[in-house]
Structures are given as C-alpha cells and as structure tokens.
C-alpha cells in the first residue's frame, strides 16, 4: 500500500512542474513573435539582379529565369544582398528573315526572403534587338569591299549582291540579357516582408 501512496504523491508533485514549464514555453512565444516585424518596400524601389540564366527572344512566354540580388532591398536589409530571385518571360518574338526585330519582355515574379519564396511584381523590361535590315546593309557593304579588292568596279557590284544575299539568309539579332549580366528591375507594387 505504501508504494502506491508514494507514486500518487509523485504524480501530484509533478503536475505543477509540468504546468510551470508549459506556461514558460507559452510566455516565450510572444517574445519570439515580437522580434519579427513587417516592412513594406514601396513601389519604384530598385532591384539590381545578376542573372544566373540568359533571357532571350527565342524563349517561349512562361520560360523561367533566375538571378541573385546585388544589393539590399528595403530599410535595414529587409531583403538581403545575395537573395535568389526568379522571373518569367512574358512575351517573346524572334526576328524574321530580312525584316523584323527580335523582342523579349520579362519581369521578376518571386524573391527569397528568409528561406521562403515570396511573390513579387516588377515593371516588365522590354528589350528590342537591332533590326535585321541593318545587318543586311552591313553585309552588303562588306561584300562590296571584298569585291572591289578582288575585281575592281564590276567586282564591287557582285560583292554587294553577294553580301546582301548572305545577310538576308541570317536572322536578325536576338534580344534579351546574357547570363552574368546585371539588370535593374523596379517594383511595380509595394512588397511587404517579415523581417526576423
């Protein structure tokens, strides 16, 4: 009988201890939450991003690209330098033969904040390449110069025709940004982040 009494006494004594531990744990939760604060970064804020992957007019709309933030965003480094960003091509058009310009439009869609990807809206960047007609003119001039050296007057005419023909076969330059290039994006809408 005595051992049973001791066990019940031990149980009675351990319950207040457990309650005290539980209350302390609950009391510390608001303290942890109090350290976190929300910061809103206004629209128009600049994000310098070094691209990990190239963005090109040959990409299809919806193609993802990634990069790394090159400077803190927001007060007190709300979003730190080195944070990963993800973007998307919204429009793309390849240059056509002889005429036309390649175009690509792209923007950021997410940024990594404290290990979590947060949606972001930036102003779209549109890049339009030099037209293929300019390339044709350059090709014709180069062909004329080669022909003139080779054969004089008639050679110049033939060379110009060859140069123009060779250029017309090539497509126009592509638009976009190369991997490793630093591109400046601007927030199109305010971004609210939780800072720890």
mmCIF file of N, CA, C and O in Angstrom, residues 68-148:
data_model
loop_
_atom_site.group_PDB
_atom_site.id
_atom_site.type_symbol
_atom_site.label_atom_id
_atom_site.label_comp_id
_atom_site.label_asym_id
_atom_site.label_seq_id
_atom_site.Cartn_x
_atom_site.Cartn_y
_atom_site.Cartn_z
ATOM 1 N N UNK A 68 20.491 36.661 -58.835
ATOM 2 C CA UNK A 68 20.869 36.939 -57.448
ATOM 3 C C UNK A 68 20.859 38.447 -57.228
ATOM 4 O O UNK A 68 21.402 39.215 -58.032
ATOM 5 N N UNK A 69 20.244 38.870 -56.123
ATOM 6 C CA UNK A 69 20.164 40.286 -55.768
ATOM 7 C C UNK A 69 21.556 40.833 -55.468
ATOM 8 O O UNK A 69 22.307 40.235 -54.703
ATOM 9 N N UNK A 70 21.888 41.985 -56.053
ATOM 10 C CA UNK A 70 23.235 42.556 -55.918
ATOM 11 C C UNK A 70 23.328 43.668 -54.870
ATOM 12 O O UNK A 70 24.377 44.268 -54.701
ATOM 13 N N UNK A 71 22.240 43.947 -54.196
ATOM 14 C CA UNK A 71 22.244 44.957 -53.133
ATOM 15 C C UNK A 71 21.032 44.741 -52.242
ATOM 16 O O UNK A 71 20.045 44.133 -52.668
ATOM 17 N N UNK A 72 21.100 45.208 -50.987
ATOM 18 C CA UNK A 72 19.963 45.072 -50.070
ATOM 19 C C UNK A 72 18.746 45.802 -50.635
ATOM 20 O O UNK A 72 18.873 46.848 -51.269
ATOM 21 N N UNK A 73 17.574 45.256 -50.366
ATOM 22 C CA UNK A 73 16.319 45.871 -50.776
ATOM 23 C C UNK A 73 15.537 46.232 -49.529
ATOM 24 O O UNK A 73 15.292 45.389 -48.681
ATOM 25 N N UNK A 74 15.174 47.509 -49.398
ATOM 26 C CA UNK A 74 14.418 47.963 -48.230
ATOM 27 C C UNK A 74 15.328 48.389 -47.092
ATOM 28 O O UNK A 74 16.524 48.142 -47.108
ATOM 29 N N UNK A 75 14.734 49.037 -46.099
ATOM 30 C CA UNK A 75 15.493 49.542 -44.957
ATOM 31 C C UNK A 75 16.027 48.398 -44.109
ATOM 32 O O UNK A 75 15.377 47.363 -43.959
ATOM 33 N N UNK A 76 17.196 48.595 -43.559
ATOM 34 C CA UNK A 76 17.858 47.610 -42.699
ATOM 35 C C UNK A 76 17.989 46.242 -43.363
ATOM 36 O O UNK A 76 17.928 45.210 -42.693
ATOM 37 N N UNK A 77 18.149 46.243 -44.680
ATOM 38 C CA UNK A 77 18.336 44.979 -45.394
ATOM 39 C C UNK A 77 17.180 44.030 -45.239
ATOM 40 O O UNK A 77 17.352 42.862 -44.907
ATOM 41 N N UNK A 78 15.947 44.532 -45.487
ATOM 42 C CA UNK A 78 14.755 43.685 -45.380
ATOM 43 C C UNK A 78 14.906 42.452 -46.263
ATOM 44 O O UNK A 78 14.579 41.344 -45.865
ATOM 45 N N UNK A 79 15.426 42.675 -47.481
ATOM 46 C CA UNK A 79 15.774 41.558 -48.374
ATOM 47 C C UNK A 79 17.266 41.714 -48.643
ATOM 48 O O UNK A 79 17.717 42.714 -49.179
ATOM 49 N N UNK A 80 18.014 40.724 -48.239
ATOM 50 C CA UNK A 80 19.486 40.818 -48.234
ATOM 51 C C UNK A 80 20.130 40.623 -49.603
ATOM 52 O O UNK A 80 19.609 39.913 -50.465
ATOM 53 N N UNK A 81 21.309 41.241 -49.756
ATOM 54 C CA UNK A 81 22.162 41.006 -50.921
ATOM 55 C C UNK A 81 22.438 39.507 -51.009
ATOM 56 O O UNK A 81 22.667 38.862 -49.996
ATOM 57 N N UNK A 82 22.399 38.956 -52.212
ATOM 58 C CA UNK A 82 22.636 37.526 -52.394
ATOM 59 C C UNK A 82 21.371 36.691 -52.384
ATOM 60 O O UNK A 82 21.421 35.485 -52.626
ATOM 61 N N UNK A 83 20.220 37.334 -52.113
ATOM 62 C CA UNK A 83 18.946 36.601 -52.143
ATOM 63 C C UNK A 83 18.626 36.176 -53.569
ATOM 64 O O UNK A 83 18.833 36.935 -54.512
ATOM 65 N N UNK A 84 18.113 34.970 -53.713
ATOM 66 C CA UNK A 84 17.749 34.457 -55.040
ATOM 67 C C UNK A 84 16.445 35.084 -55.506
ATOM 68 O O UNK A 84 15.549 35.356 -54.697
ATOM 69 N N UNK A 85 16.357 35.345 -56.807
ATOM 70 C CA UNK A 85 15.115 35.830 -57.412
ATOM 71 C C UNK A 85 14.772 34.935 -58.593
ATOM 72 O O UNK A 85 15.642 34.320 -59.200
ATOM 73 N N UNK A 86 13.481 34.868 -58.888
ATOM 74 C CA UNK A 86 13.005 34.092 -60.035
ATOM 75 C C UNK A 86 12.126 35.006 -60.873
ATOM 76 O O UNK A 86 11.350 35.806 -60.342
ATOM 77 N N UNK A 87 12.284 34.894 -62.184
ATOM 78 C CA UNK A 87 11.487 35.706 -63.091
ATOM 79 C C UNK A 87 10.909 34.857 -64.203
ATOM 80 O O UNK A 87 11.106 33.643 -64.255
ATOM 81 N N UNK A 88 10.179 35.542 -65.093
ATOM 82 C CA UNK A 88 9.492 34.835 -66.168
ATOM 83 C C UNK A 88 9.448 35.707 -67.420
ATOM 84 O O UNK A 88 9.289 36.925 -67.337
ATOM 85 N N UNK A 89 9.596 35.058 -68.568
ATOM 86 C CA UNK A 89 9.441 35.739 -69.849
ATOM 87 C C UNK A 89 7.938 35.868 -70.100
ATOM 88 O O UNK A 89 7.212 34.876 -70.033
ATOM 89 N N UNK A 90 7.460 37.096 -70.356
ATOM 90 C CA UNK A 90 6.023 37.295 -70.581
ATOM 91 C C UNK A 90 5.683 37.359 -72.067
ATOM 92 O O UNK A 90 4.614 36.941 -72.479
ATOM 93 N N UNK A 91 6.610 37.900 -72.864
ATOM 94 C CA UNK A 91 6.416 37.955 -74.312
ATOM 95 C C UNK A 91 7.749 37.747 -75.006
ATOM 96 O O UNK A 91 8.776 38.199 -74.501
ATOM 97 N N UNK A 92 7.724 37.101 -76.161
ATOM 98 C CA UNK A 92 8.956 36.907 -76.933
ATOM 99 C C UNK A 92 8.606 36.793 -78.404
ATOM 100 O O UNK A 92 7.604 36.177 -78.771
ATOM 101 N N UNK A 93 9.443 37.428 -79.237
ATOM 102 C CA UNK A 93 9.230 37.374 -80.683
ATOM 103 C C UNK A 93 10.588 37.314 -81.358
ATOM 104 O O UNK A 93 11.429 38.184 -81.144
ATOM 105 N N UNK A 94 10.806 36.264 -82.150
ATOM 106 C CA UNK A 94 12.067 36.136 -82.884
ATOM 107 C C UNK A 94 12.047 37.072 -84.079
ATOM 108 O O UNK A 94 10.991 37.366 -84.632
ATOM 109 N N UNK A 95 13.227 37.508 -84.488
ATOM 110 C CA UNK A 95 13.331 38.323 -85.696
ATOM 111 C C UNK A 95 13.073 37.439 -86.903
ATOM 112 O O UNK A 95 13.472 36.287 -86.935
ATOM 113 N N UNK A 96 12.393 38.011 -87.907
ATOM 114 C CA UNK A 96 12.134 37.252 -89.133
ATOM 115 C C UNK A 96 13.251 37.527 -90.128
ATOM 116 O O UNK A 96 14.013 38.474 -89.983
ATOM 117 N N UNK A 97 13.333 36.701 -91.133
ATOM 118 C CA UNK A 97 14.365 36.875 -92.156
ATOM 119 C C UNK A 97 14.139 38.188 -92.892
ATOM 120 O O UNK A 97 13.030 38.573 -93.176
ATOM 121 N N UNK A 98 15.212 38.855 -93.234
ATOM 122 C CA UNK A 98 15.259 40.129 -93.964
ATOM 123 C C UNK A 98 14.681 41.281 -93.152
ATOM 124 O O UNK A 98 15.326 42.301 -92.971
ATOM 125 N N UNK A 99 13.459 41.146 -92.630
ATOM 126 C CA UNK A 99 12.865 42.242 -91.870
ATOM 127 C C UNK A 99 12.418 41.764 -90.500
ATOM 128 O O UNK A 99 12.186 40.599 -90.289
ATOM 129 N N UNK A 100 12.245 42.727 -89.606
ATOM 130 C CA UNK A 100 11.716 42.396 -88.286
ATOM 131 C C UNK A 100 12.754 42.510 -87.194
ATOM 132 O O UNK A 100 13.941 42.415 -87.455
ATOM 133 N N UNK A 101 12.272 42.764 -86.004
ATOM 134 C CA UNK A 101 13.149 42.900 -84.849
ATOM 135 C C UNK A 101 12.758 41.877 -83.799
ATOM 136 O O UNK A 101 11.585 41.635 -83.567
ATOM 137 N N UNK A 102 13.773 41.308 -83.189
ATOM 138 C CA UNK A 102 13.519 40.377 -82.092
ATOM 139 C C UNK A 102 13.154 41.188 -80.851
ATOM 140 O O UNK A 102 13.713 42.257 -80.623
ATOM 141 N N UNK A 103 12.196 40.679 -80.084
ATOM 142 C CA UNK A 103 11.763 41.363 -78.861
ATOM 143 C C UNK A 103 11.578 40.338 -77.755
ATOM 144 O O UNK A 103 11.166 39.214 -78.014
ATOM 145 N N UNK A 104 11.844 40.771 -76.531
ATOM 146 C CA UNK A 104 11.546 39.929 -75.368
ATOM 147 C C UNK A 104 11.152 40.836 -74.209
ATOM 148 O O UNK A 104 11.713 41.917 -74.023
ATOM 149 N N UNK A 105 10.137 40.422 -73.473
ATOM 150 C CA UNK A 105 9.679 41.153 -72.291
ATOM 151 C C UNK A 105 9.733 40.186 -71.114
ATOM 152 O O UNK A 105 9.257 39.055 -71.215
ATOM 153 N N UNK A 106 10.335 40.638 -70.003
ATOM 154 C CA UNK A 106 10.482 39.761 -68.845
ATOM 155 C C UNK A 106 10.389 40.561 -67.554
ATOM 156 O O UNK A 106 10.605 41.776 -67.540
ATOM 157 N N UNK A 107 10.043 39.873 -66.464
ATOM 158 C CA UNK A 107 9.885 40.522 -65.150
ATOM 159 C C UNK A 107 10.153 39.504 -64.043
ATOM 160 O O UNK A 107 10.147 38.299 -64.280
ATOM 161 N N UNK A 108 10.392 40.027 -62.831
ATOM 162 C CA UNK A 108 10.590 39.147 -61.669
ATOM 163 C C UNK A 108 9.231 38.745 -61.102
ATOM 164 O O UNK A 108 8.284 39.535 -61.114
ATOM 165 N N UNK A 109 9.147 37.518 -60.591
ATOM 166 C CA UNK A 109 7.897 37.024 -60.016
ATOM 167 C C UNK A 109 8.024 36.588 -58.557
ATOM 168 O O UNK A 109 7.053 36.551 -57.828
ATOM 169 N N UNK A 110 9.281 36.244 -58.125
ATOM 170 C CA UNK A 110 9.483 35.779 -56.742
ATOM 171 C C UNK A 110 10.854 36.202 -56.228
ATOM 172 O O UNK A 110 11.797 36.341 -57.016
ATOM 173 N N UNK A 111 10.934 36.400 -54.906
ATOM 174 C CA UNK A 111 12.211 36.680 -54.255
ATOM 175 C C UNK A 111 12.301 35.839 -52.994
ATOM 176 O O UNK A 111 11.291 35.605 -52.314
ATOM 177 N N UNK A 112 13.499 35.362 -52.684
ATOM 178 C CA UNK A 112 13.704 34.543 -51.491
ATOM 179 C C UNK A 112 13.917 35.457 -50.283
ATOM 180 O O UNK A 112 14.869 36.231 -50.243
ATOM 181 N N UNK A 113 13.013 35.368 -49.307
ATOM 182 C CA UNK A 113 13.126 36.147 -48.070
ATOM 183 C C UNK A 113 13.169 35.165 -46.906
ATOM 184 O O UNK A 113 12.208 34.436 -46.671
ATOM 185 N N UNK A 114 14.300 35.118 -46.205
ATOM 186 C CA UNK A 114 14.483 34.211 -45.061
ATOM 187 C C UNK A 114 14.146 32.763 -45.415
ATOM 188 O O UNK A 114 13.474 32.064 -44.659
ATOM 189 N N UNK A 115 14.595 32.318 -46.593
ATOM 190 C CA UNK A 115 14.399 30.931 -46.995
ATOM 191 C C UNK A 115 13.036 30.614 -47.573
ATOM 192 O O UNK A 115 12.732 29.461 -47.859
ATOM 193 N N UNK A 116 12.203 31.640 -47.763
ATOM 194 C CA UNK A 116 10.858 31.416 -48.303
ATOM 195 C C UNK A 116 10.669 32.258 -49.557
ATOM 196 O O UNK A 116 11.002 33.444 -49.578
ATOM 197 N N UNK A 117 10.136 31.653 -50.634
ATOM 198 C CA UNK A 117 9.881 32.396 -51.871
ATOM 199 C C UNK A 117 8.612 33.224 -51.718
ATOM 200 O O UNK A 117 7.545 32.699 -51.406
ATOM 201 N N UNK A 118 8.761 34.539 -51.900
ATOM 202 C CA UNK A 118 7.658 35.486 -51.729
ATOM 203 C C UNK A 118 7.303 36.073 -53.100
ATOM 204 O O UNK A 118 8.196 36.452 -53.854
ATOM 205 N N UNK A 119 6.003 36.149 -53.441
ATOM 206 C CA UNK A 119 5.614 36.743 -54.722
ATOM 207 C C UNK A 119 6.032 38.215 -54.799
ATOM 208 O O UNK A 119 5.991 38.938 -53.804
ATOM 209 N N UNK A 120 6.455 38.633 -55.981
ATOM 210 C CA UNK A 120 6.922 39.997 -56.206
ATOM 211 C C UNK A 120 6.431 40.452 -57.584
ATOM 212 O O UNK A 120 6.298 39.630 -58.493
ATOM 213 N N UNK A 121 6.133 41.744 -57.721
ATOM 214 C CA UNK A 121 5.704 42.285 -59.007
ATOM 215 C C UNK A 121 6.653 43.406 -59.404
ATOM 216 O O UNK A 121 6.781 44.393 -58.681
ATOM 217 N N UNK A 122 7.330 43.214 -60.544
ATOM 218 C CA UNK A 122 8.225 44.264 -61.035
ATOM 219 C C UNK A 122 7.725 44.771 -62.383
ATOM 220 O O UNK A 122 6.963 44.079 -63.075
ATOM 221 N N UNK A 123 8.159 45.984 -62.732
ATOM 222 C CA UNK A 123 7.816 46.532 -64.040
ATOM 223 C C UNK A 123 8.482 45.657 -65.099
ATOM 224 O O UNK A 123 9.642 45.275 -64.947
ATOM 225 N N UNK A 124 7.756 45.323 -66.175
ATOM 226 C CA UNK A 124 8.369 44.476 -67.195
ATOM 227 C C UNK A 124 9.495 45.204 -67.930
ATOM 228 O O UNK A 124 9.425 46.412 -68.141
ATOM 229 N N UNK A 125 10.521 44.460 -68.286
ATOM 230 C CA UNK A 125 11.626 45.006 -69.069
ATOM 231 C C UNK A 125 11.438 44.499 -70.493
ATOM 232 O O UNK A 125 11.273 43.301 -70.714
ATOM 233 N N UNK A 126 11.450 45.426 -71.434
ATOM 234 C CA UNK A 126 11.317 45.045 -72.842
ATOM 235 C C UNK A 126 12.629 45.350 -73.549
ATOM 236 O O UNK A 126 13.146 46.459 -73.460
ATOM 237 N N UNK A 127 13.170 44.352 -74.218
ATOM 238 C CA UNK A 127 14.407 44.539 -74.971
ATOM 239 C C UNK A 127 14.126 44.247 -76.442
ATOM 240 O O UNK A 127 13.586 43.196 -76.777
ATOM 241 N N UNK A 128 14.466 45.209 -77.300
ATOM 242 C CA UNK A 128 14.275 45.050 -78.735
ATOM 243 C C UNK A 128 15.643 45.067 -79.401
ATOM 244 O O UNK A 128 16.437 45.986 -79.191
ATOM 245 N N UNK A 129 15.925 44.043 -80.174
ATOM 246 C CA UNK A 129 17.226 43.936 -80.839
ATOM 247 C C UNK A 129 17.295 44.845 -82.056
ATOM 248 O O UNK A 129 16.274 45.332 -82.545
ATOM 249 N N UNK A 130 18.517 45.037 -82.536
ATOM 250 C CA UNK A 130 18.712 45.779 -83.785
ATOM 251 C C UNK A 130 18.023 45.007 -84.893
ATOM 252 O O UNK A 130 17.984 43.782 -84.881
ATOM 253 N N UNK A 131 17.464 45.719 -85.863
ATOM 254 C CA UNK A 131 16.724 45.041 -86.933
ATOM 255 C C UNK A 131 17.661 44.302 -87.873
ATOM 256 O O UNK A 131 18.823 44.661 -88.022
ATOM 257 N N UNK A 132 17.125 43.282 -88.524
ATOM 258 C CA UNK A 132 17.933 42.502 -89.456
ATOM 259 C C UNK A 132 18.242 43.302 -90.721
ATOM 260 O O UNK A 132 19.153 42.973 -91.447
ATOM 261 N N UNK A 133 17.469 44.390 -91.007
ATOM 262 C CA UNK A 133 17.751 45.211 -92.190
ATOM 263 C C UNK A 133 19.096 45.907 -92.027
ATOM 264 O O UNK A 133 19.831 46.085 -92.980
ATOM 265 N N UNK A 134 19.437 46.280 -90.786
ATOM 266 C CA UNK A 134 20.745 46.894 -90.524
ATOM 267 C C UNK A 134 21.847 45.887 -90.821
ATOM 268 O O UNK A 134 22.874 46.211 -91.368
ATOM 269 N N UNK A 135 21.613 44.627 -90.435
ATOM 270 C CA UNK A 135 22.606 43.587 -90.713
ATOM 271 C C UNK A 135 22.787 43.416 -92.213
ATOM 272 O O UNK A 135 23.879 43.224 -92.705
ATOM 273 N N UNK A 136 21.683 43.486 -92.961
ATOM 274 C CA UNK A 136 21.755 43.334 -94.410
ATOM 275 C C UNK A 136 22.619 44.443 -95.010
ATOM 276 O O UNK A 136 23.465 44.200 -95.853
ATOM 277 N N UNK A 137 22.416 45.665 -94.560
ATOM 278 C CA UNK A 137 23.196 46.792 -95.077
ATOM 279 C C UNK A 137 24.680 46.596 -94.783
ATOM 280 O O UNK A 137 25.525 46.822 -95.641
ATOM 281 N N UNK A 138 24.989 46.155 -93.562
ATOM 282 C CA UNK A 138 26.382 45.899 -93.197
ATOM 283 C C UNK A 138 26.963 44.802 -94.077
ATOM 284 O O UNK A 138 28.070 44.895 -94.563
ATOM 285 N N UNK A 139 26.190 43.750 -94.315
ATOM 286 C CA UNK A 139 26.646 42.631 -95.135
ATOM 287 C C UNK A 139 26.910 43.065 -96.566
ATOM 288 O O UNK A 139 27.883 42.653 -97.180
ATOM 289 N N UNK A 140 26.051 43.924 -97.107
ATOM 290 C CA UNK A 140 26.213 44.414 -98.477
ATOM 291 C C UNK A 140 27.482 45.247 -98.596
ATOM 292 O O UNK A 140 28.243 45.112 -99.551
ATOM 293 N N UNK A 141 27.726 46.111 -97.612
ATOM 294 C CA UNK A 141 28.922 46.966 -97.639
ATOM 295 C C UNK A 141 30.180 46.116 -97.566
ATOM 296 O O UNK A 141 31.153 46.358 -98.280
ATOM 297 N N UNK A 142 30.170 45.100 -96.711
ATOM 298 C CA UNK A 142 31.327 44.217 -96.561
ATOM 299 C C UNK A 142 31.576 43.464 -97.875
ATOM 300 O O UNK A 142 32.696 43.336 -98.341
ATOM 301 N N UNK A 143 30.494 42.977 -98.502
ATOM 302 C CA UNK A 143 30.609 42.254 -99.768
ATOM 303 C C UNK A 143 31.170 43.149 -100.862
ATOM 304 O O UNK A 143 31.996 42.719 -101.671
ATOM 305 N N UNK A 144 30.744 44.417 -100.896
ATOM 306 C CA UNK A 144 31.231 45.371 -101.898
ATOM 307 C C UNK A 144 32.718 45.614 -101.729
ATOM 308 O O UNK A 144 33.467 45.678 -102.703
ATOM 309 N N UNK A 145 33.159 45.749 -100.498
ATOM 310 C CA UNK A 145 34.584 45.990 -100.218
ATOM 311 C C UNK A 145 35.419 44.803 -100.673
ATOM 312 O O UNK A 145 36.465 44.973 -101.299
ATOM 313 N N UNK A 146 34.942 43.583 -100.395
ATOM 314 C CA UNK A 146 35.671 42.371 -100.809
ATOM 315 C C UNK A 146 35.726 42.304 -102.339
ATOM 316 O O UNK A 146 36.756 42.043 -102.938
ATOM 317 N N UNK A 147 34.583 42.599 -102.995
ATOM 318 C CA UNK A 147 34.522 42.558 -104.456
ATOM 319 C C UNK A 147 35.432 43.580 -105.098
ATOM 320 O O UNK A 147 36.076 43.303 -106.111
ATOM 321 N N UNK A 148 35.509 44.789 -104.524
ATOM 322 C CA UNK A 148 36.341 45.866 -105.071
ATOM 323 C C UNK A 148 37.807 45.475 -105.030
ATOM 324 O O UNK A 148 38.550 45.719 -105.978
#
